[in-house]
Structures are given as C-alpha cells and as structure tokens.
Amino acid sequence: METERPAAEQEARWRILRAATEDRTRLMEVAAVVVVLAAVAVVEAAALAAAMEVMEESTVLLEEACQPPT
C-alpha cells in the first residue's frame, strides 16, 4: 500500500518539475532564435550572391564600353 508523500517532498518535486519546464521553454526560445538567425543568414547570402552577380555583369558592360570601336 502506497502512503502519501510528505508535503515538503511533494513541493520539492513540483519545484523540480517547474524548473525543468522553464528550462525546456528557454531552450525552445533559444532554438527559435537560432532558426530565425539561420534564415536571416540564408537571405543575406542570397542577397550577396545577387549583388556579386550584378557587379560582375556591370564589370563586363564597363569593359565592353571602354573598348575602342572596331
């Protein structure tokens, strides 16, 4: 037959459970921030790649414009 746990032990168990839940919540928040930062990094990389492509095309156009007429 199981006896009831003393109130102090039960309170300690609730505190541990609450702390674990809060820790899990914080970890989920951190994970969400990491996902957002990763998405921002991907967008920035795409923007940089597009800018580099435009620069390359501009360089080609400038080189062609600077060629003497044939």
Short mmCIF file of N, CA, C and O in Angstrom, two decimals:
data_model
loop_
_atom_site.label_atom_id
_atom_site.label_comp_id
_atom_site.label_asym_id
_atom_site.label_seq_id
_atom_site.Cartn_x
_atom_site.Cartn_y
_atom_site.Cartn_z
N MET A 1 0.85 -1.18 0.00
CA MET A 1 0.00 0.00 0.00
C MET A 1 0.89 1.24 0.00
O MET A 1 1.82 1.33 0.77
N GLU A 2 0.59 2.16 -0.89
CA GLU A 2 1.41 3.36 -1.02
C GLU A 2 0.89 4.45 -0.08
O GLU A 2 -0.29 4.69 0.01
N THR A 3 1.82 5.05 0.63
CA THR A 3 1.43 6.13 1.53
C THR A 3 1.65 7.46 0.84
O THR A 3 2.43 7.55 -0.11
N GLU A 4 0.97 8.47 1.31
CA GLU A 4 1.13 9.80 0.72
C GLU A 4 2.51 10.35 1.05
O GLU A 4 3.02 10.13 2.14
N ARG A 5 3.05 11.05 0.10
CA ARG A 5 4.36 11.66 0.31
C ARG A 5 4.19 12.86 1.23
O ARG A 5 3.17 13.55 1.18
N PRO A 6 5.21 13.15 2.01
CA PRO A 6 5.14 14.35 2.85
C PRO A 6 5.02 15.59 1.97
O PRO A 6 5.49 15.62 0.83
N ALA A 7 4.40 16.62 2.47
CA ALA A 7 4.15 17.84 1.70
C ALA A 7 5.45 18.47 1.22
O ALA A 7 5.53 18.96 0.09
N ALA A 8 6.50 18.45 2.02
CA ALA A 8 7.78 19.05 1.62
C ALA A 8 8.38 18.31 0.42
O ALA A 8 8.91 18.93 -0.50
N GLU A 9 8.28 16.99 0.44
CA GLU A 9 8.81 16.21 -0.68
C GLU A 9 8.01 16.48 -1.95
O GLU A 9 8.56 16.65 -3.03
N GLN A 10 6.70 16.55 -1.80
CA GLN A 10 5.85 16.85 -2.96
C GLN A 10 6.15 18.24 -3.51
O GLN A 10 6.24 18.44 -4.72
N GLU A 11 6.32 19.21 -2.61
CA GLU A 11 6.66 20.58 -3.04
C GLU A 11 8.00 20.60 -3.77
O GLU A 11 8.16 21.28 -4.78
N ALA A 12 8.96 19.85 -3.26
CA ALA A 12 10.28 19.78 -3.91
C ALA A 12 10.14 19.19 -5.31
O ALA A 12 10.76 19.68 -6.27
N ARG A 13 9.33 18.16 -5.44
CA ARG A 13 9.12 17.55 -6.76
C ARG A 13 8.47 18.55 -7.72
O ARG A 13 8.83 18.63 -8.89
N TRP A 14 7.51 19.32 -7.24
CA TRP A 14 6.85 20.33 -8.08
C TRP A 14 7.84 21.41 -8.50
O TRP A 14 7.82 21.87 -9.64
N ARG A 15 8.72 21.81 -7.58
CA ARG A 15 9.73 22.83 -7.94
C ARG A 15 10.67 22.31 -9.02
O ARG A 15 11.02 23.03 -9.96
N ILE A 16 11.08 21.07 -8.90
CA ILE A 16 11.97 20.47 -9.90
C ILE A 16 11.25 20.39 -11.25
O ILE A 16 11.82 20.75 -12.29
N LEU A 17 10.01 19.95 -11.24
CA LEU A 17 9.24 19.86 -12.48
C LEU A 17 9.05 21.24 -13.11
O LEU A 17 9.22 21.41 -14.33
N ARG A 18 8.74 22.23 -12.28
CA ARG A 18 8.55 23.60 -12.79
C ARG A 18 9.86 24.14 -13.38
O ARG A 18 9.87 24.74 -14.45
N ALA A 19 10.98 23.90 -12.69
CA ALA A 19 12.28 24.37 -13.19
C ALA A 19 12.62 23.68 -14.52
O ALA A 19 13.10 24.32 -15.45
N ALA A 20 12.35 22.39 -14.60
CA ALA A 20 12.63 21.66 -15.84
C ALA A 20 11.76 22.19 -16.98
O ALA A 20 12.24 22.34 -18.11
N THR A 21 10.51 22.49 -16.68
CA THR A 21 9.62 23.05 -17.70
C THR A 21 10.10 24.42 -18.16
O THR A 21 10.11 24.72 -19.35
N GLU A 22 10.53 25.24 -17.21
CA GLU A 22 11.05 26.57 -17.57
C GLU A 22 12.32 26.44 -18.40
O GLU A 22 12.51 27.18 -19.37
N ASP A 23 13.20 25.49 -18.03
CA ASP A 23 14.42 25.27 -18.81
C ASP A 23 14.08 24.83 -20.23
O ASP A 23 14.69 25.31 -21.20
N ARG A 24 13.10 23.95 -20.35
CA ARG A 24 12.69 23.48 -21.68
C ARG A 24 12.14 24.64 -22.50
O ARG A 24 12.44 24.79 -23.68
N THR A 25 11.36 25.49 -21.85
CA THR A 25 10.80 26.66 -22.54
C THR A 25 11.91 27.58 -23.02
O THR A 25 11.90 28.05 -24.16
N ARG A 26 12.90 27.82 -22.16
CA ARG A 26 14.03 28.67 -22.57
C ARG A 26 14.78 28.05 -23.74
O ARG A 26 15.19 28.76 -24.67
N LEU A 27 14.99 26.74 -23.69
CA LEU A 27 15.69 26.07 -24.79
C LEU A 27 14.90 26.20 -26.09
O LEU A 27 15.49 26.40 -27.16
N MET A 28 13.60 26.08 -26.01
CA MET A 28 12.76 26.24 -27.21
C MET A 28 12.86 27.67 -27.75
O MET A 28 12.91 27.88 -28.96
N GLU A 29 12.89 28.65 -26.85
CA GLU A 29 13.04 30.04 -27.28
C GLU A 29 14.38 30.26 -27.95
O GLU A 29 14.48 30.91 -28.99
N VAL A 30 15.44 29.69 -27.37
CA VAL A 30 16.77 29.82 -27.98
C VAL A 30 16.80 29.13 -29.34
O VAL A 30 17.35 29.67 -30.30
N ALA A 31 16.19 27.96 -29.43
CA ALA A 31 16.14 27.26 -30.71
C ALA A 31 15.41 28.08 -31.76
O ALA A 31 15.83 28.13 -32.92
N ALA A 32 14.33 28.74 -31.36
CA ALA A 32 13.59 29.58 -32.30
C ALA A 32 14.46 30.74 -32.78
O ALA A 32 14.45 31.08 -33.98
N VAL A 33 15.22 31.34 -31.88
CA VAL A 33 16.11 32.44 -32.27
C VAL A 33 17.18 31.93 -33.23
O VAL A 33 17.49 32.59 -34.23
N VAL A 34 17.72 30.76 -32.96
CA VAL A 34 18.75 30.18 -33.84
C VAL A 34 18.17 29.94 -35.24
O VAL A 34 18.82 30.22 -36.25
N VAL A 35 16.95 29.44 -35.30
CA VAL A 35 16.32 29.19 -36.61
C VAL A 35 16.13 30.51 -37.36
O VAL A 35 16.40 30.59 -38.56
N VAL A 36 15.69 31.54 -36.66
CA VAL A 36 15.49 32.85 -37.30
C VAL A 36 16.83 33.40 -37.79
O VAL A 36 16.93 33.90 -38.92
N LEU A 37 17.86 33.30 -36.96
CA LEU A 37 19.19 33.79 -37.38
C LEU A 37 19.71 33.01 -38.59
O LEU A 37 20.32 33.60 -39.49
N ALA A 38 19.47 31.72 -38.62
CA ALA A 38 19.89 30.91 -39.78
C ALA A 38 19.15 31.35 -41.04
O ALA A 38 19.74 31.46 -42.11
N ALA A 39 17.86 31.63 -40.89
CA ALA A 39 17.08 32.10 -42.05
C ALA A 39 17.60 33.45 -42.53
O ALA A 39 17.71 33.68 -43.74
N VAL A 40 17.93 34.33 -41.61
CA VAL A 40 18.48 35.64 -41.98
C VAL A 40 19.81 35.45 -42.70
O VAL A 40 20.07 36.12 -43.71
N ALA A 41 20.63 34.53 -42.22
CA ALA A 41 21.93 34.28 -42.87
C ALA A 41 21.73 33.77 -44.30
O ALA A 41 22.47 34.18 -45.21
N VAL A 42 20.75 32.93 -44.51
CA VAL A 42 20.48 32.41 -45.86
C VAL A 42 20.03 33.55 -46.77
O VAL A 42 20.50 33.66 -47.92
N VAL A 43 19.16 34.41 -46.28
CA VAL A 43 18.69 35.54 -47.09
C VAL A 43 19.85 36.48 -47.40
O VAL A 43 19.98 36.96 -48.53
N GLU A 44 20.69 36.74 -46.40
CA GLU A 44 21.84 37.62 -46.63
C GLU A 44 22.80 37.01 -47.65
O GLU A 44 23.34 37.72 -48.50
N ALA A 45 23.00 35.71 -47.58
CA ALA A 45 23.89 35.04 -48.54
C ALA A 45 23.32 35.15 -49.96
O ALA A 45 24.06 35.39 -50.92
N ALA A 46 22.01 34.98 -50.07
CA ALA A 46 21.38 35.11 -51.39
C ALA A 46 21.49 36.53 -51.92
O ALA A 46 21.77 36.74 -53.11
N ALA A 47 21.31 37.51 -51.04
CA ALA A 47 21.43 38.91 -51.46
C ALA A 47 22.86 39.22 -51.87
O ALA A 47 23.10 39.93 -52.87
N LEU A 48 23.82 38.69 -51.15
CA LEU A 48 25.23 38.91 -51.50
C LEU A 48 25.56 38.26 -52.84
O LEU A 48 26.23 38.87 -53.67
N ALA A 49 25.06 37.07 -53.07
CA ALA A 49 25.30 36.39 -54.34
C ALA A 49 24.69 37.19 -55.49
O ALA A 49 25.31 37.35 -56.56
N ALA A 50 23.49 37.72 -55.28
CA ALA A 50 22.85 38.53 -56.33
C ALA A 50 23.64 39.81 -56.58
O ALA A 50 23.83 40.21 -57.74
N ALA A 51 24.12 40.44 -55.52
CA ALA A 51 24.90 41.67 -55.67
C ALA A 51 26.21 41.39 -56.42
O ALA A 51 26.64 42.18 -57.26
N MET A 52 26.84 40.26 -56.10
CA MET A 52 28.09 39.92 -56.79
C MET A 52 27.84 39.65 -58.27
O MET A 52 28.65 40.02 -59.12
N GLU A 53 26.71 39.02 -58.58
CA GLU A 53 26.37 38.77 -59.99
C GLU A 53 26.15 40.09 -60.73
O GLU A 53 26.63 40.27 -61.85
N VAL A 54 25.46 41.03 -60.10
CA VAL A 54 25.24 42.34 -60.72
C VAL A 54 26.57 43.06 -60.92
O VAL A 54 26.80 43.67 -61.97
N MET A 55 27.45 42.98 -59.92
CA MET A 55 28.78 43.61 -60.06
C MET A 55 29.54 43.01 -61.23
O MET A 55 30.20 43.71 -62.00
N GLU A 56 29.47 41.68 -61.35
CA GLU A 56 30.18 41.01 -62.44
C GLU A 56 29.62 41.46 -63.80
O GLU A 56 30.39 41.76 -64.73
N GLU A 57 28.31 41.51 -63.91
CA GLU A 57 27.69 41.96 -65.16
C GLU A 57 28.05 43.41 -65.44
O GLU A 57 28.33 43.79 -66.59
N SER A 58 28.09 44.25 -64.40
CA SER A 58 28.45 45.66 -64.58
C SER A 58 29.90 45.78 -65.04
O SER A 58 30.21 46.61 -65.90
N THR A 59 30.77 44.94 -64.51
CA THR A 59 32.18 44.97 -64.92
C THR A 59 32.30 44.60 -66.39
O THR A 59 33.04 45.25 -67.15
N VAL A 60 31.58 43.58 -66.81
CA VAL A 60 31.61 43.17 -68.22
C VAL A 60 31.11 44.30 -69.10
O VAL A 60 31.72 44.63 -70.13
N LEU A 61 30.02 44.95 -68.71
CA LEU A 61 29.49 46.06 -69.51
C LEU A 61 30.46 47.22 -69.57
O LEU A 61 30.63 47.85 -70.61
N LEU A 62 31.12 47.50 -68.45
CA LEU A 62 32.11 48.60 -68.44
C LEU A 62 33.29 48.27 -69.34
O LEU A 62 33.78 49.13 -70.08
N GLU A 63 33.75 47.01 -69.29
CA GLU A 63 34.87 46.62 -70.15
C GLU A 63 34.48 46.74 -71.61
O GLU A 63 35.28 47.19 -72.45
N GLU A 64 33.26 46.32 -71.92
CA GLU A 64 32.82 46.42 -73.31
C GLU A 64 32.67 47.89 -73.73
O GLU A 64 33.01 48.26 -74.86
N ALA A 65 32.22 48.72 -72.84
CA ALA A 65 32.04 50.14 -73.16
C ALA A 65 33.38 50.85 -73.35
O ALA A 65 33.48 51.83 -74.08
N CYS A 66 34.41 50.36 -72.70
CA CYS A 66 35.73 51.01 -72.78
C CYS A 66 36.54 50.52 -73.99
O CYS A 66 37.63 51.07 -74.25
N GLN A 67 36.05 49.54 -74.69
CA GLN A 67 36.77 49.03 -75.86
C GLN A 67 36.66 50.06 -76.99
O GLN A 67 35.59 50.65 -77.19
N PRO A 68 37.74 50.27 -77.71
CA PRO A 68 37.65 51.20 -78.84
C PRO A 68 36.76 50.60 -79.93
O PRO A 68 36.67 49.39 -80.08
N PRO A 69 36.07 51.46 -80.62
CA PRO A 69 35.19 50.95 -81.69
C PRO A 69 36.00 50.24 -82.75
O PRO A 69 37.13 50.63 -83.07
N THR A 70 35.42 49.21 -83.28
CA THR A 70 36.15 48.45 -84.31
C THR A 70 35.64 48.77 -85.70
O THR A 70 34.57 49.20 -85.95
#
